[in-house]
Amino acid sequence: MLDEQGTKNFGAYLDRTLRQVRLDMGRRLKEQGVDITPEQWIILSGLYENDGQSQSELGDSSFKNAPTVSRIIDLLCKKGLTRRLPHAEDRRRHHIYLTDTGKKTVERALPAILASREKGWQGLDDSDYQTFLRIINRIFQNFSEQE
């Protein structure tokens, strides 16, 4: 079991690591001349893999809440990278699609994202990655369980 110091700092360790990942990705995207944030990348790459998702589907797949997804999509629409189209049967729902510019942006951003991921995994192997996934998913489940 963790000692008091480890328990007290574990959130700070997660926050510190995530901040470094975002800073590195942001820097690499900027160097690549791609005007998106790591947060926007998550939505764009999700659409690149499965275009036409609803906002709620994007929220589920990106682990982001509805207001955050809506804000990101608003920004991406303003940049001309995505477009919202109403659902055929429910006017309250929308599907989000990449524009041609959005698709090109994802393709231009991919080398920066891959380089950042590679940087993060330097010195680690597949076993380390599997251990990381097991631990981070367990922590997530611990916080997701109802008491």
mmCIF file of C-alpha atoms in Angstrom:
data_model
loop_
_atom_site.group_PDB
_atom_site.id
_atom_site.type_symbol
_atom_site.label_atom_id
_atom_site.label_comp_id
_atom_site.label_asym_id
_atom_site.label_seq_id
_atom_site.Cartn_x
_atom_site.Cartn_y
_atom_site.Cartn_z
ATOM 1 C CA MET A 1 0.000 0.000 0.000
ATOM 2 C CA LEU A 2 1.113 3.552 -0.585
ATOM 3 C CA ASP A 3 2.580 5.584 2.201
ATOM 4 C CA GLU A 4 0.987 8.888 3.176
ATOM 5 C CA GLN A 5 3.400 10.906 1.022
ATOM 6 C CA GLY A 6 2.694 8.793 -2.078
ATOM 7 C CA THR A 7 -1.043 9.003 -1.528
ATOM 8 C CA LYS A 8 -0.881 12.744 -1.001
ATOM 9 C CA ASN A 9 1.118 13.395 -4.166
ATOM 10 C CA PHE A 10 -0.349 10.948 -6.670
ATOM 11 C CA GLY A 11 -2.741 13.531 -8.157
ATOM 12 C CA ALA A 12 0.113 15.991 -8.480
ATOM 13 C CA TYR A 13 2.182 13.369 -10.311
ATOM 14 C CA LEU A 14 -0.647 12.738 -12.774
ATOM 15 C CA ASP A 15 -1.191 16.480 -13.272
ATOM 16 C CA ARG A 16 2.516 17.176 -13.739
ATOM 17 C CA THR A 17 2.864 14.406 -16.320
ATOM 18 C CA LEU A 18 -0.231 15.430 -18.277
ATOM 19 C CA ARG A 19 0.948 19.047 -18.303
ATOM 20 C CA GLN A 20 4.319 17.986 -19.763
ATOM 21 C CA VAL A 21 2.639 15.835 -22.418
ATOM 22 C CA ARG A 22 0.394 18.728 -23.472
ATOM 23 C CA LEU A 23 3.294 21.196 -23.518
ATOM 24 C CA ASP A 24 5.401 18.892 -25.675
ATOM 25 C CA MET A 25 2.559 18.155 -28.101
ATOM 26 C CA GLY A 26 1.641 21.831 -28.306
ATOM 27 C CA ARG A 27 5.237 22.830 -29.019
ATOM 28 C CA ARG A 28 5.626 20.168 -31.701
ATOM 29 C CA LEU A 29 2.318 21.110 -33.355
ATOM 30 C CA LYS A 30 3.377 24.759 -33.420
ATOM 31 C CA GLU A 31 6.782 23.843 -34.904
ATOM 32 C CA GLN A 32 4.942 21.838 -37.571
ATOM 33 C CA GLY A 33 2.873 24.954 -38.359
ATOM 34 C CA VAL A 34 -0.375 23.345 -37.206
ATOM 35 C CA ASP A 35 -2.691 25.740 -35.370
ATOM 36 C CA ILE A 36 -4.469 23.336 -33.031
ATOM 37 C CA THR A 37 -4.142 22.379 -29.380
ATOM 38 C CA PRO A 38 -3.632 18.855 -28.039
ATOM 39 C CA GLU A 39 -7.233 19.028 -26.787
ATOM 40 C CA GLN A 40 -8.456 19.855 -30.308
ATOM 41 C CA TRP A 41 -6.265 17.060 -31.707
ATOM 42 C CA ILE A 42 -8.189 14.486 -29.679
ATOM 43 C CA ILE A 43 -11.488 15.525 -31.302
ATOM 44 C CA LEU A 44 -10.019 15.883 -34.802
ATOM 45 C CA SER A 45 -8.292 12.504 -34.695
ATOM 46 C CA GLY A 46 -11.491 10.873 -33.430
ATOM 47 C CA LEU A 47 -13.357 12.296 -36.411
ATOM 48 C CA TYR A 48 -10.575 11.278 -38.785
ATOM 49 C CA GLU A 49 -11.003 7.683 -37.629
ATOM 50 C CA ASN A 50 -14.810 7.819 -37.562
ATOM 51 C CA ASP A 51 -16.253 10.906 -39.252
ATOM 52 C CA GLY A 52 -19.804 12.018 -38.581
ATOM 53 C CA GLN A 53 -19.967 11.231 -34.877
ATOM 54 C CA SER A 54 -22.421 12.998 -32.613
ATOM 55 C CA GLN A 55 -21.128 15.350 -29.942
ATOM 56 C CA SER A 56 -22.039 12.826 -27.253
ATOM 57 C CA GLU A 57 -20.122 10.067 -29.070
ATOM 58 C CA LEU A 58 -17.099 12.353 -29.289
ATOM 59 C CA GLY A 59 -17.418 13.081 -25.581
ATOM 60 C CA ASP A 60 -17.537 9.391 -24.739
ATOM 61 C CA SER A 61 -14.551 8.478 -26.897
ATOM 62 C CA SER A 62 -12.444 11.438 -25.715
ATOM 63 C CA PHE A 63 -13.455 11.206 -22.031
ATOM 64 C CA LYS A 64 -14.593 14.844 -22.129
ATOM 65 C CA ASN A 65 -17.819 16.308 -20.786
ATOM 66 C CA ALA A 66 -20.491 17.813 -23.041
ATOM 67 C CA PRO A 67 -19.652 21.511 -22.447
ATOM 68 C CA THR A 68 -15.961 20.888 -23.169
ATOM 69 C CA VAL A 69 -16.706 18.982 -26.382
ATOM 70 C CA SER A 70 -19.120 21.701 -27.481
ATOM 71 C CA ARG A 71 -16.527 24.425 -26.837
ATOM 72 C CA ILE A 72 -13.828 22.542 -28.751
ATOM 73 C CA ILE A 73 -16.160 21.885 -31.688
ATOM 74 C CA ASP A 74 -17.196 25.557 -31.753
ATOM 75 C CA LEU A 75 -13.522 26.519 -32.081
ATOM 76 C CA LEU A 76 -12.864 23.882 -34.729
ATOM 77 C CA CYS A 77 -15.875 25.068 -36.737
ATOM 78 C CA LYS A 78 -14.629 28.676 -36.536
ATOM 79 C CA LYS A 79 -11.247 27.504 -37.828
ATOM 80 C CA GLY A 80 -12.984 25.752 -40.721
ATOM 81 C CA LEU A 81 -11.752 22.312 -39.639
ATOM 82 C CA THR A 82 -15.142 20.781 -38.809
ATOM 83 C CA ARG A 83 -18.794 21.367 -39.605
ATOM 84 C CA ARG A 84 -21.970 20.528 -37.705
ATOM 85 C CA LEU A 85 -24.848 18.991 -39.586
ATOM 86 C CA PRO A 86 -28.252 18.355 -38.035
ATOM 87 C CA HIS A 87 -29.365 14.790 -37.404
ATOM 88 C CA ALA A 88 -31.888 13.633 -40.009
ATOM 89 C CA GLU A 89 -34.547 12.694 -37.433
ATOM 90 C CA ASP A 90 -33.716 14.778 -34.354
ATOM 91 C CA ARG A 91 -33.005 18.477 -34.876
ATOM 92 C CA ARG A 92 -31.585 18.771 -31.351
ATOM 93 C CA ARG A 93 -28.725 16.430 -32.276
ATOM 94 C CA HIS A 94 -25.856 17.170 -34.614
ATOM 95 C CA HIS A 95 -23.218 15.124 -36.343
ATOM 96 C CA ILE A 96 -19.734 16.532 -36.668
ATOM 97 C CA TYR A 97 -17.720 16.133 -39.857
ATOM 98 C CA LEU A 98 -14.193 17.048 -40.819
ATOM 99 C CA THR A 99 -13.829 19.496 -43.659
ATOM 100 C CA ASP A 100 -11.165 18.898 -46.305
ATOM 101 C CA THR A 101 -9.020 21.418 -44.417
ATOM 102 C CA GLY A 102 -9.641 19.466 -41.218
ATOM 103 C CA LYS A 103 -8.505 16.221 -42.843
ATOM 104 C CA LYS A 104 -5.348 17.888 -44.145
ATOM 105 C CA THR A 105 -4.707 19.370 -40.701
ATOM 106 C CA VAL A 106 -4.880 15.933 -39.081
ATOM 107 C CA GLU A 107 -2.456 14.565 -41.664
ATOM 108 C CA ARG A 108 -0.062 17.491 -41.122
ATOM 109 C CA ALA A 109 -0.309 17.143 -37.330
ATOM 110 C CA LEU A 110 0.258 13.395 -37.181
ATOM 111 C CA PRO A 111 4.096 13.477 -37.374
ATOM 112 C CA ALA A 112 4.221 15.916 -34.429
ATOM 113 C CA ILE A 113 1.843 13.786 -32.370
ATOM 114 C CA LEU A 114 3.753 10.586 -33.123
ATOM 115 C CA ALA A 115 7.074 12.251 -32.256
ATOM 116 C CA SER A 116 5.641 13.425 -28.944
ATOM 117 C CA ARG A 117 4.335 9.955 -28.113
ATOM 118 C CA GLU A 118 7.696 8.461 -29.014
ATOM 119 C CA LYS A 119 9.422 10.968 -26.721
ATOM 120 C CA GLY A 120 7.127 9.997 -23.868
ATOM 121 C CA TRP A 121 7.851 6.287 -24.267
ATOM 122 C CA GLN A 122 11.641 6.592 -24.569
ATOM 123 C CA GLY A 123 13.328 3.926 -22.477
ATOM 124 C CA LEU A 124 10.092 1.985 -21.985
ATOM 125 C CA ASP A 125 8.997 -1.252 -23.633
ATOM 126 C CA ASP A 126 5.700 -2.972 -24.433
ATOM 127 C CA SER A 127 5.575 -4.536 -20.992
ATOM 128 C CA ASP A 128 5.911 -1.088 -19.398
ATOM 129 C CA TYR A 129 3.089 0.186 -21.598
ATOM 130 C CA GLN A 130 0.813 -2.706 -20.613
ATOM 131 C CA THR A 131 1.603 -2.094 -16.938
ATOM 132 C CA PHE A 132 0.877 1.614 -17.378
ATOM 133 C CA LEU A 133 -2.496 0.881 -19.010
ATOM 134 C CA ARG A 134 -3.429 -1.599 -16.295
ATOM 135 C CA ILE A 135 -2.592 0.862 -13.510
ATOM 136 C CA ILE A 136 -4.143 3.969 -15.072
ATOM 137 C CA ASN A 137 -7.334 2.065 -15.940
ATOM 138 C CA ARG A 138 -7.534 0.695 -12.403
ATOM 139 C CA ILE A 139 -7.199 4.190 -10.934
ATOM 140 C CA PHE A 140 -9.925 5.386 -13.322
ATOM 141 C CA GLN A 141 -12.204 2.508 -12.277
ATOM 142 C CA ASN A 142 -11.584 3.256 -8.605
ATOM 143 C CA PHE A 143 -12.851 6.792 -9.091
ATOM 144 C CA SER A 144 -15.717 5.695 -11.347
ATOM 145 C CA GLU A 145 -17.179 3.199 -8.883
ATOM 146 C CA GLN A 146 -20.151 4.356 -6.854
ATOM 147 C CA GLU A 147 -19.714 4.126 -3.112
#
